[in-house]
Amino acid sequence: MKIDVLTLFPEMFQSPFEESIFKRATDNNLVRLEIYNFRDFAHDKHHAVDDSPYGGGAGMLLKPEPLFEAVEDVLREDPTPAPIILLSPQGRSFNQEVARELAKHERLIIICGHYEGFDERVREHLATDEISIGDFVLTGGELAAMVVIDAVSRLIPGVLGSGESSQDDSHSNGLLEHPHYTRPPVFRGWGIPDVLLSGNHAQINRWRRKESLRRTLKRRPDMFEKIPLSKTDRKLVDEILAEENA
Ligand SMILES: O=C(NCc1ccc(CNCc2ncc[nH]2)cc1)c1csc2nc[nH]c(=O)c12
């Protein structure tokens, strides 16, 4: 997948993608990141990228010209079609489902805004999608873009090593993950559930599914109510409720 990022702070994208999993992804050409400073596309003598809002009001807005010219230049260089994604607090909420949807594209073009916000014509006539990563206010879209790039890239086949799998992490099967344990079996007097040492994989899977259900029910009832429960799940939930009320 090729990801073109338009930002006023290209240097922000250097280090986060030179480490670990993402580095492996770029090294074996599974993901290619191209960062552009859209200030380079502001051709007036002051290279102005923002201006004050018509109608008055605080703050500045990103002008349309530099953004339109930057996207058009990127598409002239490489005409491969791609969603043009505006990152903004007004976007649709990003989640694992949106990450899976974006991971299907061979290319993404991502526009990072800044505190100011965008001129509406960018939203109406340039962007094809608009994404927010949550209901909190950041100083700019760059960190949000990195979150989206990270979550999407790990879904691209081959990016995660053979050991990791994106199948069973939280939010992939609609449930939160069950507790995990590794050596030592006892640490400062704290042991681990016997079932995990039993070698009985049916019981281990049952325990894991039950603990996922328990954790999701307790911490994220909003997620829990969306999960289709099998007959076995329902039995596990009954056991959980009995235990919780014991
Ligand atoms: O660019 C982002 N944030 C920077 C930012 C913060 C506040 C405002 C409000 N506009 C002020 C204004 N409008 C007009 C004049 N002045 C706009 C942009 C962002 C991208 S995705 C995301 N997801 C979750 N949270 C986020 O903040 C983000």
mmCIF file of C-alpha atoms and ligand atoms in Angstrom:
data_model
loop_
_atom_site.group_PDB
_atom_site.id
_atom_site.type_symbol
_atom_site.label_atom_id
_atom_site.label_comp_id
_atom_site.label_asym_id
_atom_site.label_seq_id
_atom_site.Cartn_x
_atom_site.Cartn_y
_atom_site.Cartn_z
ATOM 1 C CA MET A 1 0.000 0.000 0.000
ATOM 2 C CA LYS A 2 1.184 3.499 -0.802
ATOM 3 C CA ILE A 3 0.229 6.268 1.625
ATOM 4 C CA ASP A 4 0.707 9.902 0.601
ATOM 5 C CA VAL A 5 0.532 12.314 3.537
ATOM 6 C CA LEU A 6 0.050 16.063 3.124
ATOM 7 C CA THR A 7 1.117 17.997 6.203
ATOM 8 C CA LEU A 8 2.777 21.232 7.344
ATOM 9 C CA PHE A 9 5.041 19.197 9.652
ATOM 10 C CA PRO A 10 6.656 16.466 7.549
ATOM 11 C CA GLU A 11 9.442 15.935 10.085
ATOM 12 C CA MET A 12 6.873 14.621 12.565
ATOM 13 C CA PHE A 13 6.564 11.515 10.415
ATOM 14 C CA GLN A 14 10.219 10.526 10.479
ATOM 15 C CA SER A 15 10.907 8.632 13.703
ATOM 16 C CA PRO A 16 7.554 6.901 14.456
ATOM 17 C CA PHE A 17 7.926 4.906 11.261
ATOM 18 C CA GLU A 18 11.599 4.040 11.580
ATOM 19 C CA GLU A 19 11.003 1.612 14.374
ATOM 20 C CA SER A 20 9.945 -2.004 14.772
ATOM 21 C CA ILE A 21 6.979 -3.395 12.895
ATOM 22 C CA PHE A 22 6.491 -0.391 10.664
ATOM 23 C CA LYS A 23 10.138 -0.354 9.640
ATOM 24 C CA ARG A 24 9.862 -4.001 8.600
ATOM 25 C CA ALA A 25 6.757 -3.100 6.579
ATOM 26 C CA THR A 26 8.497 -0.295 4.725
ATOM 27 C CA ASP A 27 11.705 -2.313 4.313
ATOM 28 C CA ASN A 28 9.905 -5.099 2.507
ATOM 29 C CA ASN A 29 7.845 -2.628 0.517
ATOM 30 C CA LEU A 30 4.510 -3.642 1.980
ATOM 31 C CA VAL A 31 3.799 -0.040 2.882
ATOM 32 C CA ARG A 32 5.334 2.999 1.236
ATOM 33 C CA LEU A 33 4.951 6.374 2.962
ATOM 34 C CA GLU A 34 5.422 9.606 0.990
ATOM 35 C CA ILE A 35 5.268 12.804 3.034
ATOM 36 C CA TYR A 36 4.591 16.174 1.341
ATOM 37 C CA ASN A 37 4.633 19.635 2.858
ATOM 38 C CA PHE A 38 1.694 21.416 1.310
ATOM 39 C CA ARG A 39 3.347 24.751 2.093
ATOM 40 C CA ASP A 40 5.479 23.956 -0.978
ATOM 41 C CA PHE A 41 2.262 24.407 -2.975
ATOM 42 C CA ALA A 42 1.489 27.883 -1.649
ATOM 43 C CA HIS A 43 2.865 29.982 -4.499
ATOM 44 C CA ASP A 44 2.137 33.485 -3.286
ATOM 45 C CA LYS A 45 5.213 35.376 -2.126
ATOM 46 C CA HIS A 46 4.500 34.669 1.537
ATOM 47 C CA HIS A 47 3.720 30.995 0.926
ATOM 48 C CA ALA A 48 0.502 31.568 2.842
ATOM 49 C CA VAL A 49 -1.325 28.367 3.736
ATOM 50 C CA ASP A 50 -3.914 29.872 6.069
ATOM 51 C CA ASP A 51 -5.970 33.015 6.368
ATOM 52 C CA SER A 52 -8.577 34.547 8.669
ATOM 53 C CA PRO A 53 -12.179 33.342 8.447
ATOM 54 C CA TYR A 54 -14.799 35.287 6.480
ATOM 55 C CA GLY A 55 -17.462 36.537 8.833
ATOM 56 C CA GLY A 56 -14.871 37.054 11.563
ATOM 57 C CA GLY A 57 -14.171 34.798 14.497
ATOM 58 C CA ALA A 58 -11.067 33.525 16.213
ATOM 59 C CA GLY A 59 -8.372 31.416 14.624
ATOM 60 C CA MET A 60 -7.251 30.907 11.054
ATOM 61 C CA LEU A 61 -8.355 28.498 8.337
ATOM 62 C CA LEU A 62 -6.318 26.485 5.871
ATOM 63 C CA LYS A 63 -6.673 28.025 2.407
ATOM 64 C CA PRO A 64 -8.000 25.797 -0.406
ATOM 65 C CA GLU A 65 -5.408 26.553 -3.134
ATOM 66 C CA PRO A 66 -2.298 24.921 -1.600
ATOM 67 C CA LEU A 67 -4.255 21.782 -0.675
ATOM 68 C CA PHE A 68 -5.927 21.434 -4.073
ATOM 69 C CA GLU A 69 -2.588 22.008 -5.858
ATOM 70 C CA ALA A 70 -0.767 19.558 -3.598
ATOM 71 C CA VAL A 71 -3.297 16.773 -4.179
ATOM 72 C CA GLU A 72 -3.416 17.454 -7.909
ATOM 73 C CA ASP A 73 0.377 17.352 -8.084
ATOM 74 C CA VAL A 74 0.543 14.075 -6.136
ATOM 75 C CA LEU A 75 -2.044 12.565 -8.504
ATOM 76 C CA ARG A 76 -0.182 13.878 -11.568
ATOM 77 C CA GLU A 77 2.982 12.165 -10.328
ATOM 78 C CA ASP A 78 1.121 8.913 -9.698
ATOM 79 C CA PRO A 79 -2.446 8.713 -11.023
ATOM 80 C CA THR A 80 -3.312 5.575 -8.985
ATOM 81 C CA PRO A 81 -6.811 6.293 -7.614
ATOM 82 C CA ALA A 82 -7.076 6.655 -3.826
ATOM 83 C CA PRO A 83 -9.494 7.896 -1.193
ATOM 84 C CA ILE A 84 -8.575 11.463 -0.243
ATOM 85 C CA ILE A 85 -8.979 11.449 3.523
ATOM 86 C CA LEU A 86 -9.334 14.603 5.556
ATOM 87 C CA LEU A 87 -8.363 14.132 9.176
ATOM 88 C CA SER A 88 -10.497 16.433 11.270
ATOM 89 C CA PRO A 89 -12.480 16.542 14.527
ATOM 90 C CA GLN A 90 -15.636 16.623 12.383
ATOM 91 C CA GLY A 91 -14.894 13.333 10.665
ATOM 92 C CA ARG A 92 -16.565 9.960 11.109
ATOM 93 C CA SER A 93 -15.166 8.002 14.046
ATOM 94 C CA PHE A 94 -12.171 5.818 13.279
ATOM 95 C CA ASN A 95 -12.372 2.247 14.578
ATOM 96 C CA GLN A 96 -11.192 -1.229 13.647
ATOM 97 C CA GLU A 97 -13.973 -1.580 11.087
ATOM 98 C CA VAL A 98 -12.854 1.654 9.344
ATOM 99 C CA ALA A 99 -9.234 0.434 9.541
ATOM 100 C CA ARG A 100 -10.236 -2.818 7.798
ATOM 101 C CA GLU A 101 -12.114 -0.822 5.154
ATOM 102 C CA LEU A 102 -9.124 1.459 4.465
ATOM 103 C CA ALA A 103 -6.679 -1.481 4.399
ATOM 104 C CA LYS A 104 -8.407 -2.780 1.241
ATOM 105 C CA HIS A 105 -7.169 0.158 -0.862
ATOM 106 C CA GLU A 106 -3.877 0.005 -2.753
ATOM 107 C CA ARG A 107 -3.283 3.670 -1.911
ATOM 108 C CA LEU A 108 -4.456 6.324 0.536
ATOM 109 C CA ILE A 109 -3.992 10.109 0.347
ATOM 110 C CA ILE A 110 -4.206 11.655 3.810
ATOM 111 C CA ILE A 111 -4.502 15.385 4.533
ATOM 112 C CA CYS A 112 -3.516 16.606 7.990
ATOM 113 C CA GLY A 113 -5.136 19.803 9.098
ATOM 114 C CA HIS A 114 -4.052 22.114 11.806
ATOM 115 C CA TYR A 115 -5.669 23.821 14.716
ATOM 116 C CA GLU A 116 -7.402 26.142 12.309
ATOM 117 C CA GLY A 117 -9.596 23.747 10.455
ATOM 118 C CA PHE A 118 -10.316 23.639 6.712
ATOM 119 C CA ASP A 119 -12.014 25.923 4.227
ATOM 120 C CA GLU A 120 -15.298 24.130 3.470
ATOM 121 C CA ARG A 121 -14.491 23.821 -0.248
ATOM 122 C CA VAL A 122 -11.684 21.401 0.683
ATOM 123 C CA ARG A 123 -14.231 19.257 2.477
ATOM 124 C CA GLU A 124 -16.831 19.510 -0.298
ATOM 125 C CA HIS A 125 -14.789 19.296 -3.486
ATOM 126 C CA LEU A 126 -11.436 17.666 -2.666
ATOM 127 C CA ALA A 127 -11.851 15.151 0.151
ATOM 128 C CA THR A 128 -13.693 11.874 -0.411
ATOM 129 C CA ASP A 129 -13.657 10.876 3.269
ATOM 130 C CA GLU A 130 -13.239 12.582 6.616
ATOM 131 C CA ILE A 131 -12.047 10.806 9.758
ATOM 132 C CA SER A 132 -11.729 11.717 13.436
ATOM 133 C CA ILE A 133 -9.860 9.416 15.807
ATOM 134 C CA GLY A 134 -11.992 10.295 18.811
ATOM 135 C CA ASP A 135 -13.865 12.884 20.792
ATOM 136 C CA PHE A 136 -10.926 14.863 22.107
ATOM 137 C CA VAL A 137 -9.097 17.862 20.684
ATOM 138 C CA LEU A 138 -5.541 17.614 19.316
ATOM 139 C CA THR A 139 -3.334 20.451 18.124
ATOM 140 C CA GLY A 140 -3.198 19.040 14.614
ATOM 141 C CA GLY A 141 -4.010 16.068 12.433
ATOM 142 C CA GLU A 142 -0.488 14.602 12.329
ATOM 143 C CA LEU A 143 -0.753 12.330 15.368
ATOM 144 C CA ALA A 144 -4.207 11.259 14.199
ATOM 145 C CA ALA A 145 -2.731 10.404 10.794
ATOM 146 C CA MET A 146 -0.052 8.280 12.466
ATOM 147 C CA VAL A 147 -2.713 6.414 14.410
ATOM 148 C CA VAL A 148 -4.660 5.706 11.235
ATOM 149 C CA ILE A 149 -1.506 4.686 9.311
ATOM 150 C CA ASP A 150 -0.433 2.371 12.133
ATOM 151 C CA ALA A 151 -3.827 0.686 12.549
ATOM 152 C CA VAL A 152 -4.292 0.245 8.777
ATOM 153 C CA SER A 153 -0.726 -0.932 8.063
ATOM 154 C CA ARG A 154 -0.807 -3.738 10.602
ATOM 155 C CA LEU A 155 -3.765 -5.224 8.717
ATOM 156 C CA ILE A 156 -1.804 -5.493 5.484
ATOM 157 C CA PRO A 157 -0.810 -9.143 4.951
ATOM 158 C CA GLY A 158 2.843 -9.660 5.817
ATOM 159 C CA VAL A 159 3.264 -6.540 7.945
ATOM 160 C CA LEU A 160 2.768 -8.400 11.189
ATOM 161 C CA GLY A 161 5.368 -11.157 11.671
ATOM 162 C CA SER A 162 4.259 -14.777 11.610
ATOM 163 C CA GLY A 163 4.049 -14.706 15.426
ATOM 164 C CA GLU A 164 1.632 -11.823 15.718
ATOM 165 C CA SER A 165 -1.813 -12.045 14.262
ATOM 166 C CA SER A 166 -4.314 -9.259 13.961
ATOM 167 C CA GLN A 167 -7.098 -11.811 14.230
ATOM 168 C CA ASP A 168 -7.330 -12.207 17.981
ATOM 169 C CA ASP A 169 -6.417 -8.826 19.355
ATOM 170 C CA SER A 170 -8.981 -6.662 21.094
ATOM 171 C CA HIS A 171 -11.654 -5.233 18.828
ATOM 172 C CA SER A 172 -10.959 -7.776 16.115
ATOM 173 C CA ASN A 173 -13.619 -10.220 17.150
ATOM 174 C CA GLY A 174 -15.752 -7.541 18.730
ATOM 175 C CA LEU A 175 -14.597 -8.523 22.219
ATOM 176 C CA LEU A 176 -11.856 -7.271 24.503
ATOM 177 C CA GLU A 177 -8.973 -9.678 24.999
ATOM 178 C CA HIS A 178 -8.833 -12.206 27.845
ATOM 179 C CA PRO A 179 -6.053 -11.863 30.453
ATOM 180 C CA HIS A 180 -2.610 -13.081 29.316
ATOM 181 C CA TYR A 181 0.152 -14.656 31.426
ATOM 182 C CA THR A 182 3.739 -15.673 30.770
ATOM 183 C CA ARG A 183 6.674 -16.952 32.894
ATOM 184 C CA PRO A 184 7.261 -17.030 35.832
ATOM 185 C CA PRO A 185 4.244 -19.100 36.963
ATOM 186 C CA VAL A 186 4.404 -17.343 40.329
ATOM 187 C CA PHE A 187 5.652 -13.761 40.610
ATOM 188 C CA ARG A 188 5.852 -12.136 44.067
ATOM 189 C CA GLY A 189 3.329 -14.690 45.258
ATOM 190 C CA TRP A 190 0.898 -14.006 42.435
ATOM 191 C CA GLY A 191 0.072 -17.210 40.558
ATOM 192 C CA ILE A 192 -1.753 -17.790 37.275
ATOM 193 C CA PRO A 193 -5.030 -19.652 36.491
ATOM 194 C CA ASP A 194 -4.422 -23.438 36.750
ATOM 195 C CA VAL A 195 -6.306 -24.117 33.520
ATOM 196 C CA LEU A 196 -3.511 -22.416 31.539
ATOM 197 C CA LEU A 197 -1.014 -25.004 32.835
ATOM 198 C CA SER A 198 -3.382 -27.936 32.252
ATOM 199 C CA GLY A 199 -2.571 -28.512 28.574
ATOM 200 C CA ASN A 200 -6.291 -29.087 28.065
ATOM 201 C CA HIS A 201 -6.831 -26.830 25.044
ATOM 202 C CA ALA A 202 -10.585 -27.159 24.983
ATOM 203 C CA GLN A 203 -10.728 -25.942 28.581
ATOM 204 C CA ILE A 204 -8.139 -23.235 27.855
ATOM 205 C CA ASN A 205 -10.163 -21.925 24.901
ATOM 206 C CA ARG A 206 -13.314 -22.046 27.019
ATOM 207 C CA TRP A 207 -11.582 -20.082 29.775
ATOM 208 C CA ARG A 208 -10.264 -17.519 27.268
ATOM 209 C CA ARG A 209 -13.643 -16.983 25.623
ATOM 210 C CA LYS A 210 -15.342 -16.688 29.010
ATOM 211 C CA GLU A 211 -12.787 -14.118 30.271
ATOM 212 C CA SER A 212 -13.139 -12.103 27.058
ATOM 213 C CA LEU A 213 -16.896 -12.054 27.549
ATOM 214 C CA ARG A 214 -16.503 -11.152 31.233
ATOM 215 C CA ARG A 215 -14.088 -8.314 30.527
ATOM 216 C CA THR A 216 -16.139 -6.893 27.664
ATOM 217 C CA LEU A 217 -19.358 -7.121 29.678
ATOM 218 C CA LYS A 218 -17.768 -5.277 32.603
ATOM 219 C CA ARG A 219 -15.712 -2.638 30.765
ATOM 220 C CA ARG A 220 -17.483 -2.091 27.475
ATOM 221 C CA PRO A 221 -21.201 -2.866 27.727
ATOM 222 C CA ASP A 222 -21.573 -0.752 24.567
ATOM 223 C CA MET A 223 -19.469 -3.286 22.641
ATOM 224 C CA PHE A 224 -21.001 -6.247 24.419
ATOM 225 C CA GLU A 225 -24.505 -5.523 23.250
ATOM 226 C CA LYS A 226 -23.356 -5.608 19.601
ATOM 227 C CA ILE A 227 -21.825 -9.085 19.791
ATOM 228 C CA PRO A 228 -23.774 -12.023 18.325
ATOM 229 C CA LEU A 229 -23.639 -14.645 21.107
ATOM 230 C CA SER A 230 -23.531 -18.359 20.308
ATOM 231 C CA LYS A 231 -25.383 -20.873 22.493
ATOM 232 C CA THR A 232 -22.068 -21.643 24.218
ATOM 233 C CA ASP A 233 -21.415 -17.938 24.735
ATOM 234 C CA ARG A 234 -24.820 -17.551 26.347
ATOM 235 C CA LYS A 235 -23.999 -20.358 28.774
ATOM 236 C CA LEU A 236 -20.692 -18.678 29.625
ATOM 237 C CA VAL A 237 -22.478 -15.365 30.183
ATOM 238 C CA ASP A 238 -24.931 -17.084 32.538
ATOM 239 C CA GLU A 239 -21.991 -18.473 34.514
ATOM 240 C CA ILE A 240 -20.373 -15.019 34.594
ATOM 241 C CA LEU A 241 -23.547 -13.351 35.835
ATOM 242 C CA ALA A 242 -23.960 -16.039 38.505
ATOM 243 C CA GLU A 243 -20.360 -15.518 39.629
ATOM 244 C CA GLU A 244 -20.687 -11.723 39.625
ATOM 245 C CA ASN A 245 -23.797 -11.885 41.754
ATOM 246 C CA ALA A 246 -22.448 -14.567 44.079
HETATM 247 O O1 LIG B 1 -6.817 18.117 13.093
HETATM 248 C C1 LIG B 1 -7.257 17.659 14.131
HETATM 249 N N1 LIG B 1 -7.258 18.387 15.251
HETATM 250 C C2 LIG B 1 -6.803 19.763 15.195
HETATM 251 C C3 LIG B 1 -7.976 20.654 15.323
HETATM 252 C C4 LIG B 1 -8.458 20.955 16.583
HETATM 253 C C5 LIG B 1 -9.576 21.781 16.713
HETATM 254 C C6 LIG B 1 -10.196 22.293 15.598
HETATM 255 C C7 LIG B 1 -11.381 23.144 15.791
HETATM 256 N N2 LIG B 1 -11.436 24.181 14.849
HETATM 257 C C8 LIG B 1 -11.009 25.464 15.357
HETATM 258 C C9 LIG B 1 -11.415 26.478 14.342
HETATM 259 N N3 LIG B 1 -12.246 26.207 13.336
HETATM 260 C C10 LIG B 1 -12.339 27.369 12.649
HETATM 261 C C11 LIG B 1 -11.536 28.308 13.247
HETATM 262 N N4 LIG B 1 -10.976 27.723 14.282
HETATM 263 C C12 LIG B 1 -9.717 22.003 14.322
HETATM 264 C C13 LIG B 1 -8.598 21.151 14.185
HETATM 265 C C14 LIG B 1 -7.776 16.313 14.185
HETATM 266 C C15 LIG B 1 -7.697 15.533 13.053
HETATM 267 S S1 LIG B 1 -8.346 14.014 13.277
HETATM 268 C C16 LIG B 1 -8.765 14.304 14.894
HETATM 269 N N5 LIG B 1 -9.366 13.401 15.716
HETATM 270 C C17 LIG B 1 -9.633 13.794 16.957
HETATM 271 N N6 LIG B 1 -9.327 15.013 17.419
HETATM 272 C C18 LIG B 1 -8.705 15.964 16.623
HETATM 273 O O2 LIG B 1 -8.433 17.079 17.094
HETATM 274 C C19 LIG B 1 -8.394 15.594 15.276
#
